[in-house]
PDB file of C-alpha atoms and ligand atoms in Angstrom:
ATOM      1  CA  MET A   1      -1.697 -10.415 -26.688  1.00 43.00           C
ATOM      2  CA  SER A   2      -0.814 -10.335 -23.000  1.00 50.00           C
ATOM      3  CA  GLU A   3      -2.538 -12.846 -20.726  1.00 53.00           C
ATOM      4  CA  HIS A   4      -3.754  -9.803 -18.734  1.00 58.00           C
ATOM      5  CA  THR A   5      -5.391  -7.948 -21.632  1.00 61.00           C
ATOM      6  CA  GLY A   6      -8.827  -6.818 -20.506  1.00 89.00           C
ATOM      7  CA  ARG A   7      -7.943  -7.009 -16.791  1.00 97.00           C
ATOM      8  CA  THR A   8      -8.417  -3.799 -14.836  1.00 98.00           C
ATOM      9  CA  ALA A   9      -6.981  -2.475 -11.584  1.00 98.00           C
ATOM     10  CA  LEU A  10      -7.326   0.449  -9.199  1.00 99.00           C
ATOM     11  CA  VAL A  11      -4.049   1.579  -7.576  1.00 99.00           C
ATOM     12  CA  THR A  12      -3.972   4.301  -4.891  1.00 98.00           C
ATOM     13  CA  GLY A  13      -1.007   6.546  -4.135  1.00 98.00           C
ATOM     14  CA  ALA A  14      -0.022   6.158  -7.795  1.00 98.00           C
ATOM     15  CA  ALA A  15       1.905   9.413  -8.259  1.00 97.00           C
ATOM     16  CA  GLY A  16       5.280   8.234  -7.023  1.00 91.00           C
ATOM     17  CA  GLY A  17       7.261   5.638  -5.138  1.00 95.00           C
ATOM     18  CA  ILE A  18       5.757   2.155  -4.964  1.00 98.00           C
ATOM     19  CA  GLY A  19       2.362   3.133  -6.429  1.00 98.00           C
ATOM     20  CA  ALA A  20       3.897   4.570  -9.597  1.00 98.00           C
ATOM     21  CA  ALA A  21       6.072   1.465  -9.993  1.00 98.00           C
ATOM     22  CA  ILE A  22       3.028  -0.815  -9.592  1.00 98.00           C
ATOM     23  CA  THR A  23       0.951   1.209 -12.057  1.00 98.00           C
ATOM     24  CA  THR A  24       3.736   1.226 -14.650  1.00 98.00           C
ATOM     25  CA  ARG A  25       4.433  -2.498 -14.257  1.00 98.00           C
ATOM     26  CA  LEU A  26       0.772  -3.483 -14.559  1.00 98.00           C
ATOM     27  CA  GLN A  27       0.329  -1.301 -17.644  1.00 98.00           C
ATOM     28  CA  GLN A  28       3.418  -2.950 -19.178  1.00 98.00           C
ATOM     29  CA  ASP A  29       1.815  -6.333 -18.412  1.00 97.00           C
ATOM     30  CA  GLY A  30      -1.339  -5.316 -20.326  1.00 97.00           C
ATOM     31  CA  TRP A  31      -3.605  -4.204 -17.487  1.00 98.00           C
ATOM     32  CA  SER A  32      -5.852  -1.148 -17.687  1.00 98.00           C
ATOM     33  CA  VAL A  33      -5.071   0.785 -14.510  1.00 98.00           C
ATOM     34  CA  LEU A  34      -6.717   3.764 -12.827  1.00 98.00           C
ATOM     35  CA  GLY A  35      -4.089   5.390 -10.639  1.00 98.00           C
ATOM     36  CA  VAL A  36      -5.453   7.660  -7.901  1.00 98.00           C
ATOM     37  CA  ASP A  37      -3.496  10.256  -5.925  1.00 98.00           C
ATOM     38  CA  LEU A  38      -3.914  13.693  -4.365  1.00 98.00           C
ATOM     39  CA  HIS A  39      -2.937  15.403  -7.641  1.00 95.00           C
ATOM     40  CA  ASP A  40      -3.188  14.178 -11.227  1.00 94.00           C
ATOM     41  CA  ASP A  41      -0.007  15.813 -12.571  1.00 94.00           C
ATOM     42  CA  ALA A  42       1.969  12.519 -12.690  1.00 97.00           C
ATOM     43  CA  PRO A  43       1.577  10.325 -15.794  1.00 98.00           C
ATOM     44  CA  THR A  44       0.605   7.332 -13.618  1.00 98.00           C
ATOM     45  CA  VAL A  45      -2.386   9.188 -12.087  1.00 98.00           C
ATOM     46  CA  GLY A  46      -5.783   9.229 -13.786  1.00 98.00           C
ATOM     47  CA  LEU A  47      -7.880  10.632 -10.932  1.00 98.00           C
ATOM     48  CA  ALA A  48      -7.084  13.271  -8.309  1.00 98.00           C
ATOM     49  CA  ALA A  49      -8.749  12.447  -4.991  1.00 98.00           C
ATOM     50  CA  ASP A  50      -8.046  12.818  -1.277  1.00 98.00           C
ATOM     51  CA  LEU A  51      -8.722   9.289  -0.058  1.00 98.00           C
ATOM     52  CA  THR A  52      -9.271  10.333   3.555  1.00 98.00           C
ATOM     53  CA  SER A  53     -12.970  10.895   2.725  1.00 98.00           C
ATOM     54  CA  ARG A  54     -15.685   8.324   2.044  1.00 98.00           C
ATOM     55  CA  GLU A  55     -16.842  10.192  -1.052  1.00 98.00           C
ATOM     56  CA  ALA A  56     -13.375  10.076  -2.648  1.00 98.00           C
ATOM     57  CA  ASN A  57     -13.077   6.319  -2.155  1.00 98.00           C
ATOM     58  CA  ARG A  58     -16.514   5.790  -3.687  1.00 98.00           C
ATOM     59  CA  GLU A  59     -15.610   8.076  -6.591  1.00 98.00           C
ATOM     60  CA  ALA A  60     -12.340   6.175  -7.206  1.00 98.00           C
ATOM     61  CA  VAL A  61     -14.185   2.865  -7.576  1.00 98.00           C
ATOM     62  CA  GLU A  62     -16.971   4.399  -9.675  1.00 98.00           C
ATOM     63  CA  GLU A  63     -14.465   6.110 -11.981  1.00 98.00           C
ATOM     64  CA  ALA A  64     -12.567   2.854 -12.580  1.00 98.00           C
ATOM     65  CA  VAL A  65     -15.786   1.049 -13.453  1.00 98.00           C
ATOM     66  CA  ARG A  66     -16.960   3.980 -15.615  1.00 98.00           C
ATOM     67  CA  ARG A  67     -13.700   3.910 -17.607  1.00 98.00           C
ATOM     68  CA  PHE A  68     -13.119   0.189 -17.924  1.00 98.00           C
ATOM     69  CA  GLY A  69     -16.561  -1.378 -17.411  1.00 97.00           C
ATOM     70  CA  ARG A  70     -15.188  -3.808 -14.825  1.00 97.00           C
ATOM     71  CA  LEU A  71     -12.788  -4.052 -11.898  1.00 98.00           C
ATOM     72  CA  ASP A  72     -10.611  -7.121 -11.300  1.00 98.00           C
ATOM     73  CA  ALA A  73      -8.092  -5.873  -8.739  1.00 98.00           C
ATOM     74  CA  VAL A  74      -7.822  -3.260  -5.994  1.00 99.00           C
ATOM     75  CA  ILE A  75      -4.381  -2.235  -4.718  1.00 99.00           C
ATOM     76  CA  PRO A  76      -4.619   0.130  -1.723  1.00 99.00           C
ATOM     77  CA  ASN A  77      -1.143   1.634  -1.499  1.00 98.00           C
ATOM     78  CA  ALA A  78      -1.451   5.334  -0.523  1.00 98.00           C
ATOM     79  CA  GLY A  79       0.347   6.013   2.729  1.00 97.00           C
ATOM     80  CA  ILE A  80       1.847   8.691   4.940  1.00 95.00           C
ATOM     81  CA  GLN A  81       4.072   8.604   8.014  1.00 92.00           C
ATOM     82  CA  HIS A  82       4.466  10.612  11.188  1.00 93.00           C
ATOM     83  CA  VAL A  83       7.325  10.048  13.630  1.00 89.00           C
ATOM     84  CA  ALA A  84       6.681  11.097  17.256  1.00 95.00           C
ATOM     85  CA  PRO A  85       6.450   9.508  20.710  1.00 97.00           C
ATOM     86  CA  VAL A  86       2.958   8.413  21.777  1.00 98.00           C
ATOM     87  CA  ALA A  87       2.775  11.069  24.501  1.00 98.00           C
ATOM     88  CA  GLU A  88       3.353  13.811  21.922  1.00 98.00           C
ATOM     89  CA  PHE A  89       1.692  12.223  18.899  1.00 98.00           C
ATOM     90  CA  PRO A  90      -0.604  14.804  17.225  1.00 98.00           C
ATOM     91  CA  GLU A  91      -4.155  13.450  17.382  1.00 98.00           C
ATOM     92  CA  ASP A  92      -5.050  14.895  13.970  1.00 98.00           C
ATOM     93  CA  ARG A  93      -2.129  13.013  12.377  1.00 98.00           C
ATOM     94  CA  TRP A  94      -3.357   9.796  14.026  1.00 98.00           C
ATOM     95  CA  ASP A  95      -6.806  10.360  12.496  1.00 98.00           C
ATOM     96  CA  ALA A  96      -5.358  11.139   9.041  1.00 98.00           C
ATOM     97  CA  ILE A  97      -3.064   8.090   9.038  1.00 98.00           C
ATOM     98  CA  LEU A  98      -5.850   5.737  10.108  1.00 98.00           C
ATOM     99  CA  ALA A  99      -8.242   7.288   7.556  1.00 98.00           C
ATOM    100  CA  LEU A 100      -5.809   6.889   4.651  1.00 98.00           C
ATOM    101  CA  MET A 101      -4.126   3.601   5.550  1.00 98.00           C
ATOM    102  CA  LEU A 102      -6.923   1.595   7.204  1.00 99.00           C
ATOM    103  CA  THR A 103     -10.322   3.146   6.484  1.00 99.00           C
ATOM    104  CA  SER A 104      -9.597   3.827   2.779  1.00 99.00           C
ATOM    105  CA  PRO A 105      -8.585   0.179   2.164  1.00 99.00           C
ATOM    106  CA  PHE A 106     -11.834  -0.902   3.887  1.00 99.00           C
ATOM    107  CA  LEU A 107     -13.979   1.546   1.906  1.00 99.00           C
ATOM    108  CA  LEU A 108     -12.349   0.538  -1.394  1.00 99.00           C
ATOM    109  CA  ALA A 109     -13.078  -3.124  -0.622  1.00 99.00           C
ATOM    110  CA  ARG A 110     -16.641  -2.267   0.373  1.00 98.00           C
ATOM    111  CA  TYR A 111     -17.419  -0.208  -2.721  1.00 98.00           C
ATOM    112  CA  ALA A 112     -15.513  -2.480  -5.136  1.00 98.00           C
ATOM    113  CA  TRP A 113     -17.050  -5.684  -3.786  1.00 98.00           C
ATOM    114  CA  PRO A 114     -19.993  -5.960  -6.256  1.00 98.00           C
ATOM    115  CA  HIS A 115     -17.556  -5.463  -9.165  1.00 98.00           C
ATOM    116  CA  LEU A 116     -14.796  -7.744  -7.846  1.00 98.00           C
ATOM    117  CA  VAL A 117     -17.175 -10.677  -7.383  1.00 97.00           C
ATOM    118  CA  ARG A 118     -18.082 -10.461 -11.075  1.00 97.00           C
ATOM    119  CA  SER A 119     -14.408 -10.951 -12.057  1.00 98.00           C
ATOM    120  CA  ASP A 120     -13.183 -14.442 -12.933  1.00 97.00           C
ATOM    121  CA  ALA A 121     -10.056 -13.861 -10.783  1.00 98.00           C
ATOM    122  CA  PRO A 122     -10.719 -11.062  -8.288  1.00 98.00           C
ATOM    123  CA  ARG A 123      -7.710  -9.829  -6.324  1.00 98.00           C
ATOM    124  CA  TYR A 124      -7.138  -7.413  -3.451  1.00 99.00           C
ATOM    125  CA  VAL A 125      -3.486  -6.672  -2.725  1.00 99.00           C
ATOM    126  CA  ALA A 126      -2.855  -4.136   0.024  1.00 99.00           C
ATOM    127  CA  ILE A 127       0.598  -2.619   0.280  1.00 98.00           C
ATOM    128  CA  ALA A 128       1.182  -3.087   3.992  1.00 98.00           C
ATOM    129  CA  SER A 129       4.688  -3.201   5.506  1.00 98.00           C
ATOM    130  CA  ALA A 130       6.976  -5.166   7.789  1.00 98.00           C
ATOM    131  CA  HIS A 131       5.269  -2.810  10.273  1.00 98.00           C
ATOM    132  CA  ALA A 132       2.129  -4.960   9.826  1.00 98.00           C
ATOM    133  CA  LEU A 133       4.080  -7.682  11.663  1.00 98.00           C
ATOM    134  CA  ALA A 134       6.436  -5.839  14.006  1.00 97.00           C
ATOM    135  CA  ALA A 135       6.557  -2.424  15.671  1.00 97.00           C
ATOM    136  CA  SER A 136       9.123   0.361  15.826  1.00 93.00           C
ATOM    137  CA  PRO A 137       9.103   3.151  18.405  1.00 93.00           C
ATOM    138  CA  PHE A 138       7.664   6.574  17.480  1.00 94.00           C
ATOM    139  CA  LYS A 139       5.428   5.203  14.691  1.00 95.00           C
ATOM    140  CA  SER A 140       2.285   4.299  16.658  1.00 98.00           C
ATOM    141  CA  ALA A 141      -0.262   5.352  14.035  1.00 98.00           C
ATOM    142  CA  TYR A 142       1.585   3.795  11.091  1.00 98.00           C
ATOM    143  CA  VAL A 143       2.223   0.501  12.922  1.00 98.00           C
ATOM    144  CA  SER A 144      -1.400   0.358  14.118  1.00 99.00           C
ATOM    145  CA  ALA A 145      -2.801   1.074  10.647  1.00 99.00           C
ATOM    146  CA  LYS A 146      -0.544  -1.550   9.034  1.00 98.00           C
ATOM    147  CA  HIS A 147      -1.439  -4.214  11.618  1.00 99.00           C
ATOM    148  CA  GLY A 148      -5.071  -3.255  10.991  1.00 99.00           C
ATOM    149  CA  VAL A 149      -4.877  -3.623   7.236  1.00 99.00           C
ATOM    150  CA  LEU A 150      -3.463  -7.143   7.647  1.00 99.00           C
ATOM    151  CA  GLY A 151      -6.527  -7.945   9.765  1.00 99.00           C
ATOM    152  CA  LEU A 152      -8.737  -6.510   7.028  1.00 99.00           C
ATOM    153  CA  VAL A 153      -7.001  -8.645   4.398  1.00 99.00           C
ATOM    154  CA  ARG A 154      -7.490 -11.801   6.476  1.00 99.00           C
ATOM    155  CA  THR A 155     -11.191 -10.973   6.862  1.00 99.00           C
ATOM    156  CA  LEU A 156     -11.618 -10.247   3.136  1.00 99.00           C
ATOM    157  CA  ALA A 157      -9.951 -13.572   2.325  1.00 98.00           C
ATOM    158  CA  LEU A 158     -12.493 -15.452   4.440  1.00 98.00           C
ATOM    159  CA  GLU A 159     -15.533 -13.472   3.275  1.00 98.00           C
ATOM    160  CA  GLY A 160     -14.483 -13.517  -0.395  1.00 98.00           C
ATOM    161  CA  ALA A 161     -13.362 -17.139  -0.662  1.00 98.00           C
ATOM    162  CA  ALA A 162     -16.667 -18.371  -2.067  1.00 98.00           C
ATOM    163  CA  GLU A 163     -16.450 -15.693  -4.781  1.00 97.00           C
ATOM    164  CA  GLY A 164     -12.868 -16.624  -5.689  1.00 98.00           C
ATOM    165  CA  LEU A 165     -11.388 -13.455  -4.165  1.00 98.00           C
ATOM    166  CA  CYS A 166      -7.741 -13.696  -3.118  1.00 98.00           C
ATOM    167  CA  ALA A 167      -6.659 -10.983  -0.651  1.00 99.00           C
ATOM    168  CA  THR A 168      -3.072 -10.453   0.464  1.00 99.00           C
ATOM    169  CA  ALA A 169      -0.931  -7.842   2.215  1.00 99.00           C
ATOM    170  CA  VAL A 170       2.527  -7.236   0.744  1.00 99.00           C
ATOM    171  CA  CYS A 171       4.898  -6.500   3.628  1.00 98.00           C
ATOM    172  CA  PRO A 172       8.142  -4.911   2.448  1.00 98.00           C
ATOM    173  CA  GLY A 173      11.071  -3.717   4.507  1.00 97.00           C
ATOM    174  CA  TYR A 174      12.405  -0.262   3.651  1.00 96.00           C
ATOM    175  CA  VAL A 175      11.882   0.784   0.025  1.00 97.00           C
ATOM    176  CA  ARG A 176      13.747   3.583  -1.745  1.00 93.00           C
ATOM    177  CA  THR A 177      10.909   6.171  -2.023  1.00 91.00           C
ATOM    178  CA  PRO A 178      10.176   9.789  -1.029  1.00 84.00           C
ATOM    179  CA  LEU A 179       8.357   8.455   2.073  1.00 78.00           C
ATOM    180  CA  VAL A 180      11.603   6.937   3.390  1.00 87.00           C
ATOM    181  CA  GLU A 181      13.727   9.873   2.310  1.00 85.00           C
ATOM    182  CA  GLY A 182      11.419  12.110   4.396  1.00 83.00           C
ATOM    183  CA  GLN A 183      11.757   9.780   7.388  1.00 79.00           C
ATOM    184  CA  ILE A 184      15.532   9.933   7.378  1.00 87.00           C
ATOM    185  CA  ALA A 185      15.403  13.649   8.232  1.00 85.00           C
ATOM    186  CA  ALA A 186      12.617  13.173  10.823  1.00 82.00           C
ATOM    187  CA  GLN A 187      14.380  10.240  12.516  1.00 81.00           C
ATOM    188  CA  ALA A 188      17.658  12.185  12.601  1.00 89.00           C
ATOM    189  CA  GLU A 189      15.901  14.774  14.770  1.00 87.00           C
ATOM    190  CA  VAL A 190      14.184  12.258  17.101  1.00 84.00           C
ATOM    191  CA  HIS A 191      17.363  10.197  17.618  1.00 85.00           C
ATOM    192  CA  GLY A 192      19.804  13.113  17.551  1.00 90.00           C
ATOM    193  CA  LEU A 193      21.943  11.513  14.817  1.00 91.00           C
ATOM    194  CA  SER A 194      23.278  12.544  11.403  1.00 92.00           C
ATOM    195  CA  GLU A 195      21.209  11.471   8.377  1.00 89.00           C
ATOM    196  CA  GLU A 196      23.945   9.021   7.258  1.00 84.00           C
ATOM    197  CA  ARG A 197      23.961   7.267  10.642  1.00 89.00           C
ATOM    198  CA  VAL A 198      20.139   7.189  10.682  1.00 89.00           C
ATOM    199  CA  LEU A 199      20.057   5.187   7.441  1.00 87.00           C
ATOM    200  CA  GLU A 200      22.546   2.575   8.670  1.00 84.00           C
ATOM    201  CA  ASP A 201      21.906   2.473  12.436  1.00 86.00           C
ATOM    202  CA  VAL A 202      18.180   3.232  12.669  1.00 83.00           C
ATOM    203  CA  ILE A 203      16.349   2.778   9.364  1.00 87.00           C
ATOM    204  CA  LEU A 204      18.130  -0.380   8.221  1.00 93.00           C
ATOM    205  CA  ALA A 205      18.959  -1.658  11.734  1.00 92.00           C
ATOM    206  CA  PRO A 206      16.124  -4.229  11.894  1.00 93.00           C
ATOM    207  CA  GLN A 207      16.863  -5.711   8.454  1.00 96.00           C
ATOM    208  CA  ALA A 208      19.329  -8.626   8.222  1.00 95.00           C
ATOM    209  CA  ILE A 209      20.351  -7.426   4.747  1.00 94.00           C
ATOM    210  CA  LYS A 210      21.291  -3.726   4.879  1.00 91.00           C
ATOM    211  CA  ARG A 211      19.932  -2.294   1.658  1.00 91.00           C
ATOM    212  CA  LEU A 212      16.835  -0.457   0.501  1.00 94.00           C
ATOM    213  CA  ILE A 213      14.366  -2.428  -1.621  1.00 97.00           C
ATOM    214  CA  GLU A 214      13.636  -0.886  -5.043  1.00 97.00           C
ATOM    215  CA  PRO A 215       9.990   0.082  -5.828  1.00 98.00           C
ATOM    216  CA  GLU A 216      10.162  -2.159  -8.922  1.00 98.00           C
ATOM    217  CA  GLU A 217      10.840  -5.181  -6.693  1.00 98.00           C
ATOM    218  CA  VAL A 218       7.559  -4.537  -4.850  1.00 98.00           C
ATOM    219  CA  ALA A 219       5.760  -4.015  -8.179  1.00 98.00           C
ATOM    220  CA  GLY A 220       7.099  -7.393  -9.354  1.00 98.00           C
ATOM    221  CA  VAL A 221       5.615  -9.149  -6.321  1.00 99.00           C
ATOM    222  CA  VAL A 222       2.260  -7.407  -6.854  1.00 99.00           C
ATOM    223  CA  ALA A 223       2.282  -8.421 -10.538  1.00 98.00           C
ATOM    224  CA  PHE A 224       2.917 -12.029  -9.478  1.00 98.00           C
ATOM    225  CA  LEU A 225       0.107 -11.969  -6.885  1.00 98.00           C
ATOM    226  CA  LEU A 226      -2.329 -10.548  -9.465  1.00 98.00           C
ATOM    227  CA  GLY A 227      -1.402 -13.210 -12.018  1.00 97.00           C
ATOM    228  CA  PRO A 228      -2.130 -16.942 -12.188  1.00 97.00           C
ATOM    229  CA  GLY A 229       0.824 -17.711  -9.886  1.00 97.00           C
ATOM    230  CA  GLY A 230      -0.845 -15.731  -7.102  1.00 98.00           C
ATOM    231  CA  ALA A 231      -3.993 -17.847  -7.025  1.00 98.00           C
ATOM    232  CA  ALA A 232      -3.066 -19.810  -3.874  1.00 98.00           C
ATOM    233  CA  PHE A 233      -2.119 -16.762  -1.819  1.00 98.00           C
ATOM    234  CA  THR A 234      -4.955 -15.448   0.310  1.00 99.00           C
ATOM    235  CA  GLY A 235      -5.413 -14.184   3.859  1.00 98.00           C
ATOM    236  CA  VAL A 236      -1.660 -13.872   4.347  1.00 98.00           C
ATOM    237  CA  PRO A 237       1.114 -11.319   4.601  1.00 98.00           C
ATOM    238  CA  VAL A 238       3.505 -11.670   1.659  1.00 99.00           C
ATOM    239  CA  THR A 239       6.671 -10.628   3.417  1.00 98.00           C
ATOM    240  CA  MET A 240       9.656  -9.196   1.522  1.00 98.00           C
ATOM    241  CA  ASP A 241      11.590  -7.578   4.351  1.00 98.00           C
ATOM    242  CA  LEU A 242      15.253  -8.608   3.867  1.00 98.00           C
ATOM    243  CA  GLY A 243      15.141 -10.633   7.080  1.00 98.00           C
ATOM    244  CA  TRP A 244      13.557  -7.988   9.343  1.00 97.00           C
ATOM    245  CA  THR A 245      10.928 -10.256  10.926  1.00 97.00           C
ATOM    246  CA  ALA A 246      13.203 -13.330  11.031  1.00 97.00           C
ATOM    247  CA  ARG A 247      14.300 -12.338  14.546  1.00 91.00           C
TER     248      ARG A 247
HETATM  249  P1  NAD B 301       5.269   7.784  -1.294  1.00 93.45           P
HETATM  250  O1  NAD B 301       5.183   8.917  -0.341  1.00 93.45           O
HETATM  251  O2  NAD B 301       6.341   7.756  -2.304  1.00 93.45           O
HETATM  252  O3  NAD B 301       3.875   7.582  -2.021  1.00 93.45           O
HETATM  253  C1  NAD B 301       2.660   7.634  -1.323  1.00 93.45           C
HETATM  254  C2  NAD B 301       1.636   8.275  -2.226  1.00 93.45           C
HETATM  255  O4  NAD B 301       0.413   8.399  -1.487  1.00 93.45           O
HETATM  256  C3  NAD B 301       2.057   9.693  -2.655  1.00 93.45           C
HETATM  257  O5  NAD B 301       2.038   9.789  -4.069  1.00 93.45           O
HETATM  258  C4  NAD B 301       1.035  10.583  -1.998  1.00 93.45           C
HETATM  259  O6  NAD B 301       0.693  11.739  -2.740  1.00 93.45           O
HETATM  260  C5  NAD B 301      -0.161   9.638  -1.850  1.00 93.45           C
HETATM  261  N1  NAD B 301      -1.087  10.122  -0.843  1.00 93.45           N
HETATM  262  C6  NAD B 301      -0.784  10.669   0.356  1.00 93.45           C
HETATM  263  N2  NAD B 301      -1.887  11.081   0.976  1.00 93.45           N
HETATM  264  C7  NAD B 301      -2.927  10.806   0.132  1.00 93.45           C
HETATM  265  C8  NAD B 301      -4.334  11.018   0.204  1.00 93.45           C
HETATM  266  N3  NAD B 301      -4.895  11.615   1.286  1.00 93.45           N
HETATM  267  N4  NAD B 301      -5.101  10.626  -0.825  1.00 93.45           N
HETATM  268  C9  NAD B 301      -4.536  10.061  -1.916  1.00 93.45           C
HETATM  269  N5  NAD B 301      -3.217   9.824  -2.047  1.00 93.45           N
HETATM  270  C10 NAD B 301      -2.422  10.201  -1.024  1.00 93.45           C
HETATM  271  O7  NAD B 301       5.337   6.467  -0.398  1.00 93.45           O
HETATM  272  P2  NAD B 301       5.749   4.979  -0.743  1.00 93.45           P
HETATM  273  O8  NAD B 301       6.986   4.702   0.019  1.00 93.45           O
HETATM  274  O9  NAD B 301       5.695   4.696  -2.199  1.00 93.45           O
HETATM  275  O10 NAD B 301       4.580   4.215   0.020  1.00 93.45           O
HETATM  276  C11 NAD B 301       3.529   3.526  -0.622  1.00 93.45           C
HETATM  277  C12 NAD B 301       2.978   2.502   0.360  1.00 93.45           C
HETATM  278  O11 NAD B 301       3.993   1.557   0.670  1.00 93.45           O
HETATM  279  C13 NAD B 301       2.526   3.108   1.689  1.00 93.45           C
HETATM  280  O12 NAD B 301       1.333   2.487   2.120  1.00 93.45           O
HETATM  281  C14 NAD B 301       3.673   2.750   2.611  1.00 93.45           C
HETATM  282  O13 NAD B 301       3.246   2.668   3.941  1.00 93.45           O
HETATM  283  C15 NAD B 301       4.080   1.410   2.063  1.00 93.45           C
HETATM  284  N6  NAD B 301       5.438   1.001   2.418  1.00 93.45           N
HETATM  285  C16 NAD B 301       6.491   1.804   2.128  1.00 93.45           C
HETATM  286  C17 NAD B 301       7.749   1.381   2.509  1.00 93.45           C
HETATM  287  C18 NAD B 301       8.957   2.213   2.240  1.00 93.45           C
HETATM  288  O14 NAD B 301       9.998   1.901   2.826  1.00 93.45           O
HETATM  289  N7  NAD B 301       8.884   3.213   1.387  1.00 93.45           N
HETATM  290  C19 NAD B 301       7.934   0.160   3.160  1.00 93.45           C
HETATM  291  C20 NAD B 301       6.845  -0.626   3.416  1.00 93.45           C
HETATM  292  C21 NAD B 301       5.592  -0.193   3.045  1.00 93.45           C
END
């Protein structure tokens, strides 16, 4: 039997990219996982919910507890991007990005709290970004939400310490997912460059090592943080950015 048998997790944005890789990896490791996403047509998704509302975040936690009887780990991962200068940034996109990438992680922590504190090893692992630590132009909402979620993680670590909660924010550089593939086209327009040049000169420009990270590499770090080896990591960014923030 796996050391994780009986452990349960809630993963948001589970349909594709990093969330699907995390869900698959945890299930392989013996976890029971409720994956949540906008639609439930992917095999990694067990609940369809739009996490920009309070009700959906409450329902996600309640559904995990209803199915598994307990909740040991919350992994807020769902995310969207919008690329535009501040002066032209659509206000509705700002609200949606903050709702999904900062308020949803807060609400999940709030609603999951009574269940997490009953776990013998409660964990909260937000999928943040190198953009939790450094900015890029034209991504004001994303950068603000990611900096915010790191602040939330630090606060959870302090408030949850007495209950044994470990809270961390995984901060990857660029990962090979649909979210990045969409950005290549958007950045090409903003910078007036071809898509090939955008990948090398814009997207990967801040990274010391010029490659995309694979979703499975992020899932491996999450699996480590959720396991016994992760027990000393709390209140910190866990940075895997190929040298981005070394400068
Ligand atoms: P992705 O677009 O592949 O996956 C994001 C998922 O979130 C999608 O399945 C989407 O349907 C879901 N989602 C969007 N809006 C939602 C909503 N309102 N309610 C519920 N689900 C919703 O993106 P990804 O690259 O796998 O990103 C996952 C996380 O990793 C995000 O928080 C992102 O900011 C972060 N991240 C990504 C990269 C990267 O380079 N791809 C780097 C660092 C951090």
